[in-house]
Amino acid sequence: MLNEREIESCYLGQFIPLHYHHNMLMDANRMHNFKAAIDYVVKPGMKVLELGGGTGVLSFFAAQKADKVYCVEFNPDMVQEARKFLAMNNNGERVDVVHADAFEYLPPEPVDVVICEMIHVAMLREKQVEVIEHFKQRYLERFGGPLPVFVPEAVLMAVQPVQQEYDFDGFIAPIVQFQQPGQIQNATVELSQPQVYALIDFTQPNEMLYRWEGQFIADRDGQLNALRFITKNILAVVSERNSTIDWLNHYMTLPLAEPVQLRAGEAVQVSFAYRAGGQIQSLQATMRAAALRATAALPAFAA
């Protein structure tokens, strides 16, 4: 019988279905960028911990240089999958797949790098922030400092006002939509540039509650009926090139309960609040928008 945390995990990320993990293997953008970041961060001879290992692919990337990798997975089905796959791959024997709860596990020795990809758009549903914050506290109590390097190192979250089409062959349905970054979205009209509302630096203490209120200036006429949430994961900072290795989540567009009609140059006040790891509906219930007089333009966020 599942305990309370296991029941919650069925809905909030740790017990996601096997085929979802398999789909992630087929996401070339995700795979290439994580491989590049892990190859950069992990040096020969290092010890690595992965929290929420899934199929074990990120642990596999780390094992190509690391002496030892601890791959922690909560879902017993995924533990079997990871062990099976790693046995088929070069240096898979360097990975110890541990059936344990990422909220509670600590490695038997200090590690140099921690990989954790429990990431959903806007840090909703999955428990990335909470897992890392719990880990840092437990790790420092047992081993002292310094903390390991984290992959990803940081996360930028932004929001953008849009006009979204909700007509599906004549059936009107304002629903949550996920969009592939870099592709033209014919059913979406961008009414203003995105703005950053939160920065998560995993080397620093992080709050669990995000509360934001800000203004946008409409670039064109339109009906503001949705907010698009953009999440950029900074997987690694490449200091010698003054650059980063990044991964963008799919954009998430949430319909507003009360749309606002805007004209170009008009200002709109937007607000929302939610808890990291919470359900999408908890964010959507707090989203508000109200038209204001035009004001000076605000800095834009480059996705």
CSV table of C-alpha atoms in Angstrom, one decimal:
chain,number,residue,atom,x,y,z
A,1,MET,CA,0.0,0.0,0.0
A,2,LEU,CA,1.4,3.4,-0.9
A,3,ASN,CA,2.1,6.0,1.8
A,4,GLU,CA,1.1,9.6,1.6
A,5,ARG,CA,4.2,10.8,-0.3
A,6,GLU,CA,3.9,7.9,-2.8
A,7,ILE,CA,0.3,8.8,-3.5
A,8,GLU,CA,1.2,12.4,-4.1
A,9,SER,CA,4.1,11.4,-6.3
A,10,CYS,CA,1.7,9.6,-8.6
A,11,TYR,CA,0.3,13.0,-9.5
A,12,LEU,CA,3.3,15.3,-8.9
A,13,GLY,CA,6.1,13.8,-10.8
A,14,GLN,CA,8.1,10.9,-9.2
A,15,PHE,CA,5.8,8.1,-10.4
A,16,ILE,CA,5.3,9.4,-13.9
A,17,PRO,CA,4.6,6.6,-16.4
A,18,LEU,CA,7.3,4.7,-18.1
A,19,HIS,CA,6.4,5.9,-21.6
A,20,TYR,CA,6.9,9.5,-20.4
A,21,HIS,CA,10.5,8.7,-19.6
A,22,HIS,CA,10.9,7.0,-22.9
A,23,ASN,CA,9.6,10.1,-24.7
A,24,MET,CA,12.3,12.2,-22.9
A,25,LEU,CA,14.9,9.9,-24.5
A,26,MET,CA,13.5,10.9,-27.8
A,27,ASP,CA,13.7,14.6,-27.1
A,28,ALA,CA,16.9,15.5,-28.9
A,29,ASN,CA,17.2,19.0,-27.6
A,30,ARG,CA,17.0,17.8,-24.0
A,31,MET,CA,19.4,15.0,-24.5
A,32,HIS,CA,22.1,16.9,-26.4
A,33,ASN,CA,22.1,19.8,-23.9
A,34,PHE,CA,22.2,17.7,-20.8
A,35,LYS,CA,25.0,15.5,-22.3
A,36,ALA,CA,27.0,18.6,-23.1
A,37,ALA,CA,26.5,20.1,-19.7
A,38,ILE,CA,27.4,16.9,-17.9
A,39,ASP,CA,30.4,16.3,-20.1
A,40,TYR,CA,31.6,19.8,-19.2
A,41,VAL,CA,30.9,19.7,-15.4
A,42,VAL,CA,32.0,16.1,-14.6
A,43,LYS,CA,35.8,15.6,-14.5
A,44,PRO,CA,37.6,12.2,-14.5
A,45,GLY,CA,37.6,10.6,-11.1
A,46,MET,CA,34.6,12.5,-9.7
A,47,LYS,CA,31.8,11.1,-7.6
A,48,VAL,CA,28.3,12.0,-8.9
A,49,LEU,CA,24.8,11.7,-7.5
A,50,GLU,CA,21.6,11.8,-9.6
A,51,LEU,CA,18.3,12.4,-7.8
A,52,GLY,CA,15.3,11.1,-9.8
A,53,GLY,CA,17.3,9.0,-12.3
A,54,GLY,CA,14.4,7.7,-14.5
A,55,THR,CA,15.9,5.5,-17.2
A,56,GLY,CA,19.4,6.3,-16.0
A,57,VAL,CA,20.5,8.2,-19.1
A,58,LEU,CA,21.9,11.2,-17.3
A,59,SER,CA,23.8,8.9,-14.9
A,60,PHE,CA,25.2,7.2,-18.0
A,61,PHE,CA,26.5,10.5,-19.3
A,62,ALA,CA,28.2,11.1,-16.0
A,63,ALA,CA,29.6,7.6,-15.8
A,64,GLN,CA,31.7,8.2,-18.9
A,65,LYS,CA,34.1,10.3,-16.7
A,66,ALA,CA,33.1,9.7,-13.1
A,67,ASP,CA,34.5,6.9,-11.0
A,68,LYS,CA,31.2,6.4,-9.3
A,69,VAL,CA,27.6,7.5,-9.9
A,70,TYR,CA,24.7,7.0,-7.4
A,71,CYS,CA,21.4,7.0,-9.4
A,72,VAL,CA,18.4,7.4,-7.0
A,73,GLU,CA,15.0,6.4,-8.3
A,74,PHE,CA,11.7,6.1,-6.3
A,75,ASN,CA,9.6,4.2,-8.8
A,76,PRO,CA,10.4,0.5,-8.6
A,77,ASP,CA,9.5,0.0,-12.3
A,78,MET,CA,12.0,2.7,-13.3
A,79,VAL,CA,14.7,1.1,-11.1
A,80,GLN,CA,14.4,-2.1,-13.1
A,81,GLU,CA,14.4,-0.2,-16.4
A,82,ALA,CA,17.5,1.8,-15.4
A,83,ARG,CA,19.4,-1.3,-14.3
A,84,LYS,CA,18.5,-3.1,-17.5
A,85,PHE,CA,19.5,-0.2,-19.8
A,86,LEU,CA,22.7,0.6,-17.9
A,87,ALA,CA,23.8,-3.0,-18.2
A,88,MET,CA,23.6,-2.6,-22.0
A,89,ASN,CA,25.8,0.5,-22.1
A,90,ASN,CA,29.5,1.3,-21.8
A,91,ASN,CA,30.6,2.1,-18.2
A,92,GLY,CA,27.1,1.3,-16.9
A,93,GLU,CA,28.8,-0.8,-14.1
A,94,ARG,CA,30.0,2.5,-12.6
A,95,VAL,CA,26.4,3.4,-11.8
A,96,ASP,CA,24.7,2.1,-8.6
A,97,VAL,CA,20.9,2.4,-9.1
A,98,VAL,CA,19.5,2.9,-5.7
A,99,HIS,CA,15.8,2.4,-5.0
A,100,ALA,CA,15.1,5.2,-2.5
A,101,ASP,CA,13.2,8.5,-2.0
A,102,ALA,CA,15.1,11.5,-3.2
A,103,PHE,CA,13.7,13.5,-0.3
A,104,GLU,CA,15.5,11.3,2.1
A,105,TYR,CA,18.6,9.8,0.4
A,106,LEU,CA,22.2,10.8,1.1
A,107,PRO,CA,25.1,9.1,-0.6
A,108,PRO,CA,27.5,7.1,1.6
A,109,GLU,CA,30.3,9.6,0.8
A,110,PRO,CA,30.7,13.2,-0.4
A,111,VAL,CA,30.0,13.8,-4.1
A,112,ASP,CA,31.3,16.4,-6.5
A,113,VAL,CA,28.3,16.8,-8.7
A,114,VAL,CA,24.5,16.5,-8.2
A,115,ILE,CA,22.3,16.0,-11.2
A,116,CYS,CA,18.5,16.5,-10.7
A,117,GLU,CA,16.0,16.8,-13.5
A,118,MET,CA,12.6,16.9,-11.8
A,119,ILE,CA,11.7,19.9,-13.8
A,120,HIS,CA,8.3,21.1,-15.1
A,121,VAL,CA,7.5,24.4,-16.7
A,122,ALA,CA,7.4,27.2,-14.0
A,123,MET,CA,8.7,24.6,-11.5
A,124,LEU,CA,5.1,23.2,-11.1
A,125,ARG,CA,4.1,19.6,-10.4
A,126,GLU,CA,7.5,18.1,-10.0
A,127,LYS,CA,9.6,18.7,-6.8
A,128,GLN,CA,12.9,20.0,-8.1
A,129,VAL,CA,13.2,23.0,-5.8
A,130,GLU,CA,12.0,21.2,-2.7
A,131,VAL,CA,14.2,18.1,-3.3
A,132,ILE,CA,17.3,20.3,-3.8
A,133,GLU,CA,16.6,22.4,-0.7
A,134,HIS,CA,16.1,19.3,1.5
A,135,PHE,CA,19.2,17.7,0.0
A,136,LYS,CA,21.4,20.7,0.7
A,137,GLN,CA,20.4,20.9,4.3
A,138,ARG,CA,20.9,17.1,4.9
A,139,TYR,CA,24.2,17.1,3.0
A,140,LEU,CA,25.7,20.0,5.0
A,141,GLU,CA,24.7,18.4,8.3
A,142,ARG,CA,26.4,15.1,7.4
A,143,PHE,CA,29.4,16.1,5.3
A,144,GLY,CA,29.8,19.9,5.8
A,145,GLY,CA,30.8,22.1,3.0
A,146,PRO,CA,31.3,22.8,0.3
A,147,LEU,CA,28.2,21.8,-1.6
A,148,PRO,CA,28.5,19.9,-4.8
A,149,VAL,CA,28.0,21.5,-8.2
A,150,PHE,CA,24.4,21.2,-9.3
A,151,VAL,CA,23.1,20.4,-12.8
A,152,PRO,CA,21.1,22.5,-13.6
A,153,GLU,CA,22.9,25.3,-11.8
A,154,ALA,CA,20.0,27.8,-12.1
A,155,VAL,CA,16.6,28.4,-13.6
A,156,LEU,CA,15.1,31.6,-15.1
A,157,MET,CA,11.3,31.8,-15.2
A,158,ALA,CA,9.4,34.4,-17.3
A,159,VAL,CA,5.8,35.2,-18.2
A,160,GLN,CA,4.3,36.7,-21.4
A,161,PRO,CA,0.8,38.0,-22.2
A,162,VAL,CA,-0.7,36.4,-25.3
A,163,GLN,CA,-3.9,36.1,-27.3
A,164,GLN,CA,-4.5,32.4,-27.6
A,165,GLU,CA,-7.0,30.6,-30.0
A,166,TYR,CA,-9.3,28.2,-28.3
A,167,ASP,CA,-11.5,27.2,-31.2
A,168,PHE,CA,-11.0,23.5,-32.0
A,169,ASP,CA,-13.1,22.8,-35.2
A,170,GLY,CA,-15.9,24.9,-33.8
A,171,PHE,CA,-15.6,23.6,-30.2
A,172,ILE,CA,-14.5,26.4,-27.8
A,173,ALA,CA,-12.3,25.0,-25.0
A,174,PRO,CA,-9.9,27.3,-23.1
A,175,ILE,CA,-7.4,24.6,-22.0
A,176,VAL,CA,-3.8,24.5,-20.9
A,177,GLN,CA,-1.5,24.2,-23.9
A,178,PHE,CA,2.2,23.2,-24.2
A,179,GLN,CA,4.2,24.6,-27.1
A,180,GLN,CA,7.6,23.6,-28.6
A,181,PRO,CA,10.1,26.5,-28.3
A,182,GLY,CA,11.5,27.8,-31.6
A,183,GLN,CA,8.4,26.8,-33.6
A,184,ILE,CA,5.9,29.2,-35.1
A,185,GLN,CA,2.6,29.1,-33.1
A,186,ASN,CA,-0.1,30.2,-35.6
A,187,ALA,CA,-2.8,30.1,-32.9
A,188,THR,CA,-0.8,32.4,-30.5
A,189,VAL,CA,-0.4,36.2,-30.8
A,190,GLU,CA,2.3,37.7,-28.6
A,191,LEU,CA,1.0,40.9,-27.1
A,192,SER,CA,4.2,42.0,-25.4
A,193,GLN,CA,7.7,40.6,-24.7
A,194,PRO,CA,8.3,38.2,-21.8
A,195,GLN,CA,9.5,39.4,-18.4
A,196,VAL,CA,11.5,37.4,-15.8
A,197,TYR,CA,9.6,36.9,-12.6
A,198,ALA,CA,12.0,34.6,-10.7
A,199,LEU,CA,15.6,33.4,-10.7
A,200,ILE,CA,16.5,30.2,-8.9
A,201,ASP,CA,20.1,29.7,-8.0
A,202,PHE,CA,20.6,26.2,-6.6
A,203,THR,CA,23.8,27.2,-4.8
A,204,GLN,CA,21.7,29.6,-2.7
A,205,PRO,CA,18.7,29.2,-0.3
A,206,ASN,CA,15.5,29.3,-2.3
A,207,GLU,CA,11.9,30.2,-1.4
A,208,MET,CA,9.1,27.9,-2.3
A,209,LEU,CA,6.5,30.6,-3.0
A,210,TYR,CA,6.5,32.7,-6.2
A,211,ARG,CA,4.4,35.8,-6.0
A,212,TRP,CA,4.6,38.4,-8.8
A,213,GLU,CA,2.9,41.5,-10.0
A,214,GLY,CA,4.1,43.6,-13.0
A,215,GLN,CA,3.1,45.7,-16.0
A,216,PHE,CA,3.3,45.1,-19.7
A,217,ILE,CA,2.9,47.5,-22.6
A,218,ALA,CA,0.8,46.0,-25.5
A,219,ASP,CA,2.8,45.9,-28.7
A,220,ARG,CA,-0.4,45.5,-30.8
A,221,ASP,CA,-4.2,45.4,-30.5
A,222,GLY,CA,-5.6,42.1,-29.1
A,223,GLN,CA,-7.4,40.2,-26.4
A,224,LEU,CA,-5.2,39.2,-23.5
A,225,ASN,CA,-6.8,35.8,-22.7
A,226,ALA,CA,-3.8,33.8,-21.6
A,227,LEU,CA,-0.4,33.9,-20.0
A,228,ARG,CA,2.5,32.0,-21.5
A,229,PHE,CA,5.1,30.7,-19.0
A,230,ILE,CA,8.7,30.2,-20.1
A,231,THR,CA,11.3,28.3,-18.2
A,232,LYS,CA,15.0,28.4,-19.1
A,233,ASN,CA,17.2,25.9,-17.3
A,234,ILE,CA,20.9,27.0,-17.1
A,235,LEU,CA,22.5,23.5,-17.1
A,236,ALA,CA,26.1,24.7,-16.8
A,237,VAL,CA,28.0,28.0,-16.8
A,238,VAL,CA,31.0,27.8,-19.1
A,239,SER,CA,33.1,30.4,-17.5
A,240,GLU,CA,36.1,30.3,-19.9
A,241,ARG,CA,33.7,31.1,-22.8
A,242,ASN,CA,31.5,33.4,-20.8
A,243,SER,CA,28.5,31.4,-21.9
A,244,THR,CA,26.0,28.9,-20.6
A,245,ILE,CA,24.6,25.5,-21.7
A,246,ASP,CA,20.8,25.9,-21.6
A,247,TRP,CA,17.6,23.9,-22.0
A,248,LEU,CA,14.2,25.4,-22.6
A,249,ASN,CA,11.1,23.6,-21.3
A,250,HIS,CA,8.1,23.6,-23.5
A,251,TYR,CA,6.2,26.8,-23.2
A,252,MET,CA,3.0,26.6,-21.1
A,253,THR,CA,0.0,28.7,-22.0
A,254,LEU,CA,-2.7,29.1,-19.4
A,255,PRO,CA,-6.1,30.7,-20.1
A,256,LEU,CA,-7.2,33.7,-18.0
A,257,ALA,CA,-10.6,33.5,-16.3
A,258,GLU,CA,-11.3,37.1,-17.3
A,259,PRO,CA,-9.8,38.2,-20.7
A,260,VAL,CA,-8.8,41.9,-21.2
A,261,GLN,CA,-9.2,43.8,-24.5
A,262,LEU,CA,-6.0,45.8,-25.3
A,263,ARG,CA,-4.9,48.4,-27.8
A,264,ALA,CA,-1.3,49.0,-28.8
A,265,GLY,CA,0.5,51.2,-26.3
A,266,GLU,CA,-1.9,50.4,-23.4
A,267,ALA,CA,-0.5,49.0,-20.2
A,268,VAL,CA,-1.8,45.9,-18.4
A,269,GLN,CA,-1.2,44.9,-14.8
A,270,VAL,CA,-0.6,41.1,-14.4
A,271,SER,CA,-0.4,39.2,-11.1
A,272,PHE,CA,-0.2,35.6,-9.9
A,273,ALA,CA,1.1,33.4,-7.1
A,274,TYR,CA,1.9,29.7,-6.6
A,275,ARG,CA,4.1,27.3,-4.7
A,276,ALA,CA,6.9,25.4,-6.3
A,277,GLY,CA,5.8,21.8,-7.0
A,278,GLY,CA,2.1,22.7,-6.8
A,279,GLN,CA,-0.5,21.8,-9.3
A,280,ILE,CA,-1.0,23.8,-12.5
A,281,GLN,CA,-4.5,24.7,-11.3
A,282,SER,CA,-3.1,26.4,-8.2
A,283,LEU,CA,-1.3,28.9,-10.4
A,284,GLN,CA,-4.2,29.4,-12.8
A,285,ALA,CA,-6.6,30.2,-10.0
A,286,THR,CA,-4.5,33.2,-9.0
A,287,MET,CA,-3.9,34.7,-12.4
A,288,ARG,CA,-5.3,38.3,-12.9
A,289,ALA,CA,-5.0,40.9,-15.5
A,290,ALA,CA,-6.3,44.5,-15.6
A,291,ALA,CA,-5.8,47.3,-18.2
A,292,LEU,CA,-4.0,50.5,-17.1
A,293,ARG,CA,-2.9,53.7,-18.7
A,294,ALA,CA,0.1,53.4,-21.0
A,295,THR,CA,3.5,53.7,-19.3
A,296,ALA,CA,7.1,53.4,-20.3
A,297,ALA,CA,8.2,50.2,-21.8
A,298,LEU,CA,9.8,47.6,-19.5
A,299,PRO,CA,13.0,45.4,-20.2
A,300,ALA,CA,12.4,42.3,-22.3
A,301,PHE,CA,13.4,38.8,-21.6
A,302,ALA,CA,15.2,36.9,-24.4
A,303,ALA,CA,14.0,33.2,-24.4
